[in-house]
């Protein structure tokens, strides 16, 4: 890039009117690893734009410093923080401590030190602007060679492989820095997958999960998710559509079914709430004969419908009890997943119910009661289905008066 980081952020603030979160610990880590002067960096940022500071400790190694959030804030960070609060006195302050957490008294001590090193927390309120109008843009200065270099760098950071063209002109060797980042990135992905796919991870063990994750990154390194909490979805799709490089010792479809099961639970948990109100059995009981034809409903976003190569629930229950599960039998097993206030629920269902719910999920504008009756075959069966689904919190109202 032809633009430094501080200059880039300043330009971003000018164009958008946004504020900044300034991680003071990162400034110190960057000085030690990259030779970037934290005071010069802060000098380049406009007054009035920083709205929050982060403080934390870091791990010091002979050749690299890692922002681990598992140590007390060190003296140099306090000194930089003091200068920062003089320029942005009303910015909020957060002390981060994510691992090796000390007793409460140790955390309170860090908070007291943050107050002591603050320049003057009683100064006037934060001032903002002036900012340029939205819509002003800066032309891209990246040619094809830049894009190729960024691609090589991304491959190195995400997989630990690749050969980016880096100039070792910083205190920390760039290749060493890339390896540290890659290890941290991959470790976070592995932790996220193991947390979401608990049954699958228990069966295949974490070493095998890591091998599969590396294959996933190599073949699908450009995956896009809104949050790491959604990572299980593309990973499970990869397992279903690729040939795993490991031998599970049993048919792969049986093991992958466990990943699908865990993935469905994760998706149901993370799904948004429905736009319309959930239908409840008591709502349906109050409907008059004239109101039933006007009723239109849909599945809530948390509903997930799956057909597995085996029944995964007995394996999940055994894992939850920390018991060795019995080998599963090959058996096509339909399941319904949803989420209520009590958490994610699931149950085995009949093929016909799965078909009906899949049909409902495919109706872009919701499902009318008349259309459901046509699918089910008679009015009484349609009403019974609606009562069961509403009791499980699986449907919401699109239109029609209740």
GROMACS .gro file of C-alpha atoms in nm:
model
  402
    1UNK     CA    1   0.000   0.000   0.000
    2UNK     CA    2   0.112   0.356  -0.063
    3UNK     CA    3  -0.074   0.475   0.248
    4UNK     CA    4   0.028   0.420   0.609
    5UNK     CA    5  -0.218   0.272   0.857
    6UNK     CA    6  -0.269   0.592   1.059
    7UNK     CA    7  -0.317   0.791   0.738
    8UNK     CA    8  -0.565   0.532   0.611
    9UNK     CA    9  -0.769   0.545   0.933
   10UNK     CA   10  -0.765   0.925   0.930
   11UNK     CA   11  -0.893   0.924   0.574
   12UNK     CA   12  -1.161   0.671   0.667
   13UNK     CA   13  -1.278   0.892   0.953
   14UNK     CA   14  -1.295   1.193   0.721
   15UNK     CA   15  -1.505   1.011   0.463
   16UNK     CA   16  -1.747   0.830   0.695
   17UNK     CA   17  -1.772   1.028   1.018
   18UNK     CA   18  -1.701   0.714   1.220
   19UNK     CA   19  -1.513   0.703   1.549
   20UNK     CA   20  -1.215   0.485   1.636
   21UNK     CA   21  -1.136   0.223   1.896
   22UNK     CA   22  -0.765   0.262   1.974
   23UNK     CA   23  -0.594  -0.045   2.119
   24UNK     CA   24  -0.304   0.102   2.313
   25UNK     CA   25  -0.150  -0.238   2.377
   26UNK     CA   26  -0.144  -0.297   2.001
   27UNK     CA   27   0.051   0.025   1.957
   28UNK     CA   28   0.320  -0.106   2.193
   29UNK     CA   29   0.320  -0.453   2.036
   30UNK     CA   30   0.356  -0.293   1.691
   31UNK     CA   31   0.650  -0.086   1.813
   32UNK     CA   32   0.831  -0.395   1.935
   33UNK     CA   33   0.746  -0.612   1.634
   34UNK     CA   34   0.731  -0.361   1.350
   35UNK     CA   35   0.925  -0.059   1.475
   36UNK     CA   36   0.622   0.174   1.447
   37UNK     CA   37   0.646   0.473   1.682
   38UNK     CA   38   0.320   0.479   1.888
   39UNK     CA   39   0.349   0.852   1.958
   40UNK     CA   40   0.395   0.938   1.591
   41UNK     CA   41   0.103   0.710   1.509
   42UNK     CA   42  -0.126   0.891   1.753
   43UNK     CA   43  -0.005   1.229   1.627
   44UNK     CA   44  -0.135   1.143   1.280
   45UNK     CA   45  -0.486   1.066   1.407
   46UNK     CA   46  -0.728   1.363   1.422
   47UNK     CA   47  -0.838   1.502   1.760
   48UNK     CA   48  -1.182   1.400   1.880
   49UNK     CA   49  -1.211   1.070   1.691
   50UNK     CA   50  -1.104   0.805   1.945
   51UNK     CA   51  -1.407   0.692   2.144
   52UNK     CA   52  -1.264   0.390   2.325
   53UNK     CA   53  -0.925   0.262   2.443
   54UNK     CA   54  -0.827  -0.099   2.493
   55UNK     CA   55  -0.558  -0.197   2.740
   56UNK     CA   56  -0.406  -0.542   2.784
   57UNK     CA   57  -0.088  -0.733   2.854
   58UNK     CA   58   0.116  -0.930   2.604
   59UNK     CA   59   0.356  -1.221   2.585
   60UNK     CA   60   0.722  -1.133   2.526
   61UNK     CA   61   0.934  -1.390   2.338
   62UNK     CA   62   1.298  -1.351   2.230
   63UNK     CA   63   1.204  -1.277   1.869
   64UNK     CA   64   0.840  -1.169   1.874
   65UNK     CA   65   0.576  -1.013   2.100
   66UNK     CA   66   0.226  -1.167   2.091
   67UNK     CA   67  -0.092  -0.985   2.193
   68UNK     CA   68  -0.223  -1.259   2.422
   69UNK     CA   69  -0.434  -1.062   2.673
   70UNK     CA   70  -0.306  -1.284   2.954
   71UNK     CA   71  -0.059  -1.058   3.139
   72UNK     CA   72  -0.084  -0.733   3.335
   73UNK     CA   73  -0.055  -0.410   3.139
   74UNK     CA   74   0.314  -0.326   3.122
   75UNK     CA   75   0.474   0.010   3.206
   76UNK     CA   76   0.537   0.123   2.848
   77UNK     CA   77   0.169   0.067   2.764
   78UNK     CA   78   0.069   0.281   3.063
   79UNK     CA   79   0.297   0.561   2.940
   80UNK     CA   80   0.149   0.554   2.590
   81UNK     CA   81  -0.199   0.537   2.741
   82UNK     CA   82  -0.130   0.850   2.944
   83UNK     CA   83  -0.037   1.043   2.628
   84UNK     CA   84  -0.341   0.903   2.447
   85UNK     CA   85  -0.583   1.015   2.718
   86UNK     CA   86  -0.434   1.364   2.703
   87UNK     CA   87  -0.538   1.387   2.336
   88UNK     CA   88  -0.870   1.202   2.372
   89UNK     CA   89  -0.964   1.251   2.740
   90UNK     CA   90  -1.327   1.137   2.727
   91UNK     CA   91  -1.279   0.810   2.542
   92UNK     CA   92  -1.405   0.505   2.732
   93UNK     CA   93  -1.149   0.256   2.862
   94UNK     CA   94  -1.162  -0.125   2.857
   95UNK     CA   95  -0.903  -0.349   3.023
   96UNK     CA   96  -0.892  -0.682   2.838
   97UNK     CA   97  -0.786  -1.007   3.006
   98UNK     CA   98  -0.890  -1.321   2.819
   99UNK     CA   99  -0.669  -1.602   2.953
  100UNK     CA  100  -0.482  -1.692   3.272
  101UNK     CA  101  -0.731  -1.468   3.448
  102UNK     CA  102  -0.615  -1.355   3.793
  103UNK     CA  103  -0.830  -1.315   4.106
  104UNK     CA  104  -1.077  -1.027   4.107
  105UNK     CA  105  -0.834  -0.820   4.316
  106UNK     CA  106  -0.581  -0.838   4.031
  107UNK     CA  107  -0.834  -0.711   3.780
  108UNK     CA  108  -0.941  -0.431   4.013
  109UNK     CA  109  -0.575  -0.333   4.049
  110UNK     CA  110  -0.550  -0.295   3.669
  111UNK     CA  111  -0.861  -0.077   3.673
  112UNK     CA  112  -0.710   0.143   3.947
  113UNK     CA  113  -0.390   0.179   3.744
  114UNK     CA  114  -0.599   0.282   3.442
  115UNK     CA  115  -0.750   0.560   3.652
  116UNK     CA  116  -0.411   0.666   3.789
  117UNK     CA  117  -0.247   0.691   3.447
  118UNK     CA  118  -0.539   0.874   3.286
  119UNK     CA  119  -0.446   1.235   3.214
  120UNK     CA  120  -0.772   1.382   3.343
  121UNK     CA  121  -1.100   1.185   3.326
  122UNK     CA  122  -1.299   1.496   3.427
  123UNK     CA  123  -1.219   1.699   3.117
  124UNK     CA  124  -1.483   1.820   2.869
  125UNK     CA  125  -1.684   1.587   2.649
  126UNK     CA  126  -1.541   1.439   2.334
  127UNK     CA  127  -1.561   1.668   2.033
  128UNK     CA  128  -1.618   1.534   1.682
  129UNK     CA  129  -1.581   1.645   1.320
  130UNK     CA  130  -1.577   1.820   1.092
  131UNK     CA  131  -1.598   1.533   0.843
  132UNK     CA  132  -1.631   1.522   0.470
  133UNK     CA  133  -1.952   1.408   0.308
  134UNK     CA  134  -2.011   1.042   0.233
  135UNK     CA  135  -1.947   0.938  -0.124
  136UNK     CA  136  -1.599   1.078  -0.169
  137UNK     CA  137  -1.375   0.796  -0.284
  138UNK     CA  138  -1.009   0.736  -0.344
  139UNK     CA  139  -0.918   0.546  -0.663
  140UNK     CA  140  -0.758   0.207  -0.614
  141UNK     CA  141  -0.381   0.207  -0.659
  142UNK     CA  142  -0.347  -0.174  -0.658
  143UNK     CA  143  -0.232  -0.330  -0.984
  144UNK     CA  144  -0.227  -0.703  -1.064
  145UNK     CA  145   0.108  -0.756  -0.893
  146UNK     CA  146  -0.028  -0.605  -0.571
  147UNK     CA  147  -0.327  -0.839  -0.580
  148UNK     CA  148  -0.095  -1.137  -0.635
  149UNK     CA  149   0.119  -1.031  -0.340
  150UNK     CA  150  -0.187  -0.993  -0.118
  151UNK     CA  151  -0.304  -1.338  -0.224
  152UNK     CA  152   0.032  -1.491  -0.133
  153UNK     CA  153   0.028  -1.311   0.202
  154UNK     CA  154  -0.328  -1.429   0.278
  155UNK     CA  155  -0.235  -1.789   0.199
  156UNK     CA  156   0.058  -1.765   0.438
  157UNK     CA  157  -0.148  -1.610   0.717
  158UNK     CA  158  -0.436  -1.858   0.689
  159UNK     CA  159  -0.255  -2.183   0.614
  160UNK     CA  160   0.106  -2.129   0.723
  161UNK     CA  161   0.208  -2.203   0.363
  162UNK     CA  162   0.295  -1.982   0.067
  163UNK     CA  163   0.588  -1.755  -0.005
  164UNK     CA  164   0.495  -1.388   0.028
  165UNK     CA  165   0.759  -1.136  -0.082
  166UNK     CA  166   0.842  -0.968   0.249
  167UNK     CA  167   1.131  -0.740   0.329
  168UNK     CA  168   1.286  -0.818   0.673
  169UNK     CA  169   1.325  -0.452   0.773
  170UNK     CA  170   1.137  -0.473   1.103
  171UNK     CA  171   1.250  -0.583   1.452
  172UNK     CA  172   1.054  -0.907   1.409
  173UNK     CA  173   1.128  -1.111   1.097
  174UNK     CA  174   0.815  -1.085   0.877
  175UNK     CA  175   0.804  -1.458   0.807
  176UNK     CA  176   0.817  -1.525   1.181
  177UNK     CA  177   0.538  -1.273   1.233
  178UNK     CA  178   0.327  -1.440   0.962
  179UNK     CA  179   0.381  -1.778   1.128
  180UNK     CA  180   0.270  -1.641   1.466
  181UNK     CA  181  -0.041  -1.493   1.310
  182UNK     CA  182  -0.109  -1.813   1.117
  183UNK     CA  183  -0.081  -2.024   1.432
  184UNK     CA  184  -0.313  -1.790   1.621
  185UNK     CA  185  -0.563  -1.779   1.336
  186UNK     CA  186  -0.566  -2.154   1.287
  187UNK     CA  187  -0.587  -2.209   1.662
  188UNK     CA  188  -0.893  -1.985   1.682
  189UNK     CA  189  -1.060  -2.167   1.393
  190UNK     CA  190  -0.986  -2.504   1.550
  191UNK     CA  191  -1.125  -2.389   1.885
  192UNK     CA  192  -1.439  -2.259   1.715
  193UNK     CA  193  -1.500  -2.581   1.522
  194UNK     CA  194  -1.434  -2.803   1.825
  195UNK     CA  195  -1.678  -2.595   2.029
  196UNK     CA  196  -1.953  -2.609   1.764
  197UNK     CA  197  -1.900  -2.971   1.654
  198UNK     CA  198  -1.871  -3.135   1.995
  199UNK     CA  199  -2.001  -3.481   1.905
  200UNK     CA  200  -1.799  -3.500   1.584
  201UNK     CA  201  -1.482  -3.381   1.761
  202UNK     CA  202  -1.525  -3.634   2.041
  203UNK     CA  203  -1.547  -3.920   1.791
  204UNK     CA  204  -1.269  -3.820   1.550
  205UNK     CA  205  -1.051  -3.648   1.818
  206UNK     CA  206  -0.895  -3.304   1.785
  207UNK     CA  207  -0.584  -3.415   1.592
  208UNK     CA  208  -0.806  -3.545   1.311
  209UNK     CA  209  -1.022  -3.233   1.327
  210UNK     CA  210  -0.708  -3.023   1.274
  211UNK     CA  211  -0.608  -3.231   0.970
  212UNK     CA  212  -0.955  -3.184   0.823
  213UNK     CA  213  -0.949  -2.811   0.902
  214UNK     CA  214  -0.617  -2.776   0.719
  215UNK     CA  215  -0.767  -2.954   0.418
  216UNK     CA  216  -1.069  -2.722   0.441
  217UNK     CA  217  -0.847  -2.411   0.448
  218UNK     CA  218  -0.638  -2.537   0.159
  219UNK     CA  219  -0.939  -2.612  -0.062
  220UNK     CA  220  -1.173  -2.338   0.061
  221UNK     CA  221  -0.952  -2.070   0.217
  222UNK     CA  222  -1.178  -1.796   0.083
  223UNK     CA  223  -1.486  -1.894   0.286
  224UNK     CA  224  -1.711  -1.607   0.392
  225UNK     CA  225  -1.906  -1.599   0.718
  226UNK     CA  226  -2.052  -1.308   0.910
  227UNK     CA  227  -1.908  -1.446   1.233
  228UNK     CA  228  -1.673  -1.725   1.333
  229UNK     CA  229  -1.977  -1.871   1.510
  230UNK     CA  230  -2.108  -1.954   1.160
  231UNK     CA  231  -1.791  -2.141   1.060
  232UNK     CA  232  -1.945  -2.485   1.114
  233UNK     CA  233  -2.178  -2.441   0.815
  234UNK     CA  234  -1.915  -2.416   0.537
  235UNK     CA  235  -1.696  -2.673   0.715
  236UNK     CA  236  -1.976  -2.932   0.726
  237UNK     CA  237  -2.056  -2.859   0.361
  238UNK     CA  238  -1.689  -2.922   0.282
  239UNK     CA  239  -1.702  -3.258   0.462
  240UNK     CA  240  -2.009  -3.363   0.263
  241UNK     CA  241  -1.881  -3.253  -0.076
  242UNK     CA  242  -1.508  -3.336  -0.053
  243UNK     CA  243  -1.314  -3.655  -0.001
  244UNK     CA  244  -1.158  -3.638   0.347
  245UNK     CA  245  -0.784  -3.710   0.360
  246UNK     CA  246  -0.828  -3.924   0.672
  247UNK     CA  247  -0.965  -4.274   0.721
  248UNK     CA  248  -1.233  -4.271   0.990
  249UNK     CA  249  -1.232  -4.650   1.023
  250UNK     CA  250  -1.607  -4.657   0.951
  251UNK     CA  251  -1.806  -4.533   0.651
  252UNK     CA  252  -1.737  -4.161   0.620
  253UNK     CA  253  -2.109  -4.085   0.582
  254UNK     CA  254  -2.173  -4.202   0.939
  255UNK     CA  255  -1.908  -3.974   1.088
  256UNK     CA  256  -2.008  -3.681   0.869
  257UNK     CA  257  -2.366  -3.728   0.990
  258UNK     CA  258  -2.243  -3.636   1.338
  259UNK     CA  259  -2.089  -3.317   1.201
  260UNK     CA  260  -2.419  -3.239   1.025
  261UNK     CA  261  -2.603  -3.299   1.352
  262UNK     CA  262  -2.374  -3.065   1.545
  263UNK     CA  263  -2.387  -2.811   1.263
  264UNK     CA  264  -2.767  -2.810   1.264
  265UNK     CA  265  -2.770  -2.746   1.639
  266UNK     CA  266  -2.522  -2.459   1.591
  267UNK     CA  267  -2.724  -2.308   1.306
  268UNK     CA  268  -3.048  -2.327   1.505
  269UNK     CA  269  -2.878  -2.158   1.799
  270UNK     CA  270  -2.738  -1.872   1.589
  271UNK     CA  271  -3.046  -1.813   1.369
  272UNK     CA  272  -3.225  -1.477   1.402
  273UNK     CA  273  -3.562  -1.435   1.564
  274UNK     CA  274  -3.867  -1.440   1.333
  275UNK     CA  275  -4.001  -1.109   1.203
  276UNK     CA  276  -4.359  -1.191   1.294
  277UNK     CA  277  -4.485  -1.323   1.627
  278UNK     CA  278  -4.459  -1.695   1.694
  279UNK     CA  279  -4.787  -1.880   1.671
  280UNK     CA  280  -4.896  -2.047   1.993
  281UNK     CA  281  -5.163  -2.316   2.043
  282UNK     CA  282  -5.377  -2.073   2.241
  283UNK     CA  283  -5.375  -1.835   1.941
  284UNK     CA  284  -5.508  -2.110   1.718
  285UNK     CA  285  -5.774  -2.209   1.973
  286UNK     CA  286  -5.925  -1.859   1.953
  287UNK     CA  287  -5.963  -1.856   1.574
  288UNK     CA  288  -6.314  -1.845   1.434
  289UNK     CA  289  -6.423  -2.031   1.124
  290UNK     CA  290  -6.400  -1.704   0.930
  291UNK     CA  291  -6.042  -1.637   1.045
  292UNK     CA  292  -5.887  -1.973   0.953
  293UNK     CA  293  -5.889  -1.908   0.575
  294UNK     CA  294  -5.709  -1.574   0.626
  295UNK     CA  295  -5.423  -1.729   0.825
  296UNK     CA  296  -5.080  -1.729   0.662
  297UNK     CA  297  -4.773  -1.862   0.841
  298UNK     CA  298  -4.410  -1.964   0.788
  299UNK     CA  299  -4.131  -2.156   0.958
  300UNK     CA  300  -3.922  -1.954   1.201
  301UNK     CA  301  -3.558  -1.901   1.087
  302UNK     CA  302  -3.422  -2.137   1.355
  303UNK     CA  303  -3.591  -2.446   1.208
  304UNK     CA  304  -3.345  -2.688   1.046
  305UNK     CA  305  -3.451  -3.002   0.860
  306UNK     CA  306  -3.208  -3.288   0.804
  307UNK     CA  307  -3.193  -3.648   0.697
  308UNK     CA  308  -2.889  -3.824   0.841
  309UNK     CA  309  -2.711  -4.143   0.737
  310UNK     CA  310  -2.755  -4.273   1.093
  311UNK     CA  311  -2.934  -4.171   1.411
  312UNK     CA  312  -2.693  -3.923   1.573
  313UNK     CA  313  -2.884  -3.850   1.894
  314UNK     CA  314  -2.786  -4.169   2.087
  315UNK     CA  315  -2.421  -4.091   2.008
  316UNK     CA  316  -2.466  -3.731   2.124
  317UNK     CA  317  -2.632  -3.843   2.448
  318UNK     CA  318  -2.351  -4.092   2.519
  319UNK     CA  319  -2.088  -3.823   2.458
  320UNK     CA  320  -2.273  -3.587   2.693
  321UNK     CA  321  -2.252  -3.857   2.961
  322UNK     CA  322  -1.883  -3.903   2.878
  323UNK     CA  323  -1.950  -4.261   2.773
  324UNK     CA  324  -1.822  -4.450   2.470
  325UNK     CA  325  -2.115  -4.467   2.227
  326UNK     CA  326  -2.225  -4.784   2.050
  327UNK     CA  327  -2.140  -4.795   1.678
  328UNK     CA  328  -2.430  -4.651   1.479
  329UNK     CA  329  -2.626  -4.845   1.221
  330UNK     CA  330  -2.668  -4.718   0.868
  331UNK     CA  331  -3.021  -4.582   0.869
  332UNK     CA  332  -3.171  -4.281   0.694
  333UNK     CA  333  -3.301  -4.073   0.986
  334UNK     CA  334  -3.504  -3.750   0.949
  335UNK     CA  335  -3.470  -3.485   1.221
  336UNK     CA  336  -3.621  -3.147   1.305
  337UNK     CA  337  -3.424  -2.878   1.492
  338UNK     CA  338  -3.559  -2.556   1.638
  339UNK     CA  339  -3.495  -2.306   1.915
  340UNK     CA  340  -3.716  -2.186   2.196
  341UNK     CA  341  -3.652  -1.971   2.502
  342UNK     CA  342  -3.522  -2.285   2.671
  343UNK     CA  343  -3.259  -2.342   2.402
  344UNK     CA  344  -3.213  -2.560   2.094
  345UNK     CA  345  -3.439  -2.863   2.066
  346UNK     CA  346  -3.443  -3.152   1.821
  347UNK     CA  347  -3.639  -3.468   1.762
  348UNK     CA  348  -3.663  -3.752   1.519
  349UNK     CA  349  -3.964  -3.722   1.289
  350UNK     CA  350  -4.153  -3.914   1.024
  351UNK     CA  351  -4.076  -3.876   0.654
  352UNK     CA  352  -4.416  -3.718   0.589
  353UNK     CA  353  -4.364  -3.448   0.851
  354UNK     CA  354  -4.020  -3.370   0.711
  355UNK     CA  355  -4.172  -3.344   0.362
  356UNK     CA  356  -4.441  -3.103   0.482
  357UNK     CA  357  -4.193  -2.880   0.662
  358UNK     CA  358  -3.958  -2.878   0.362
  359UNK     CA  359  -4.253  -2.777   0.145
  360UNK     CA  360  -4.345  -2.498   0.387
  361UNK     CA  361  -3.986  -2.373   0.394
  362UNK     CA  362  -3.992  -2.347   0.017
  363UNK     CA  363  -4.291  -2.109   0.008
  364UNK     CA  364  -4.137  -1.761  -0.046
  365UNK     CA  365  -4.444  -1.569   0.072
  366UNK     CA  366  -4.555  -1.794   0.353
  367UNK     CA  367  -4.804  -2.077   0.359
  368UNK     CA  368  -5.182  -2.038   0.370
  369UNK     CA  369  -5.400  -2.269   0.573
  370UNK     CA  370  -5.581  -2.377   0.256
  371UNK     CA  371  -5.251  -2.474   0.091
  372UNK     CA  372  -5.149  -2.675   0.399
  373UNK     CA  373  -5.483  -2.858   0.397
  374UNK     CA  374  -5.424  -2.948   0.034
  375UNK     CA  375  -5.079  -3.085   0.115
  376UNK     CA  376  -5.194  -3.277   0.423
  377UNK     CA  377  -5.514  -3.411   0.273
  378UNK     CA  378  -5.776  -3.301   0.525
  379UNK     CA  379  -5.857  -3.010   0.756
  380UNK     CA  380  -5.832  -3.196   1.088
  381UNK     CA  381  -5.483  -3.328   1.013
  382UNK     CA  382  -5.370  -2.980   0.904
  383UNK     CA  383  -5.497  -2.828   1.229
  384UNK     CA  384  -5.326  -3.100   1.431
  385UNK     CA  385  -4.996  -3.031   1.255
  386UNK     CA  386  -5.026  -2.658   1.323
  387UNK     CA  387  -5.098  -2.718   1.691
  388UNK     CA  388  -4.792  -2.946   1.723
  389UNK     CA  389  -4.563  -2.703   1.540
  390UNK     CA  390  -4.690  -2.399   1.728
  391UNK     CA  391  -4.640  -2.577   2.061
  392UNK     CA  392  -4.277  -2.634   1.957
  393UNK     CA  393  -4.236  -2.266   1.863
  394UNK     CA  394  -4.163  -2.360   1.501
  395UNK     CA  395  -4.400  -2.132   1.309
  396UNK     CA  396  -4.476  -1.761   1.303
  397UNK     CA  397  -4.760  -1.565   1.154
  398UNK     CA  398  -4.715  -1.380   0.823
  399UNK     CA  399  -5.065  -1.235   0.792
  400UNK     CA  400  -5.421  -1.290   0.907
  401UNK     CA  401  -5.587  -1.175   1.227
  402UNK     CA  402  -5.565  -1.370   1.550
   0.00000   0.00000   0.00000
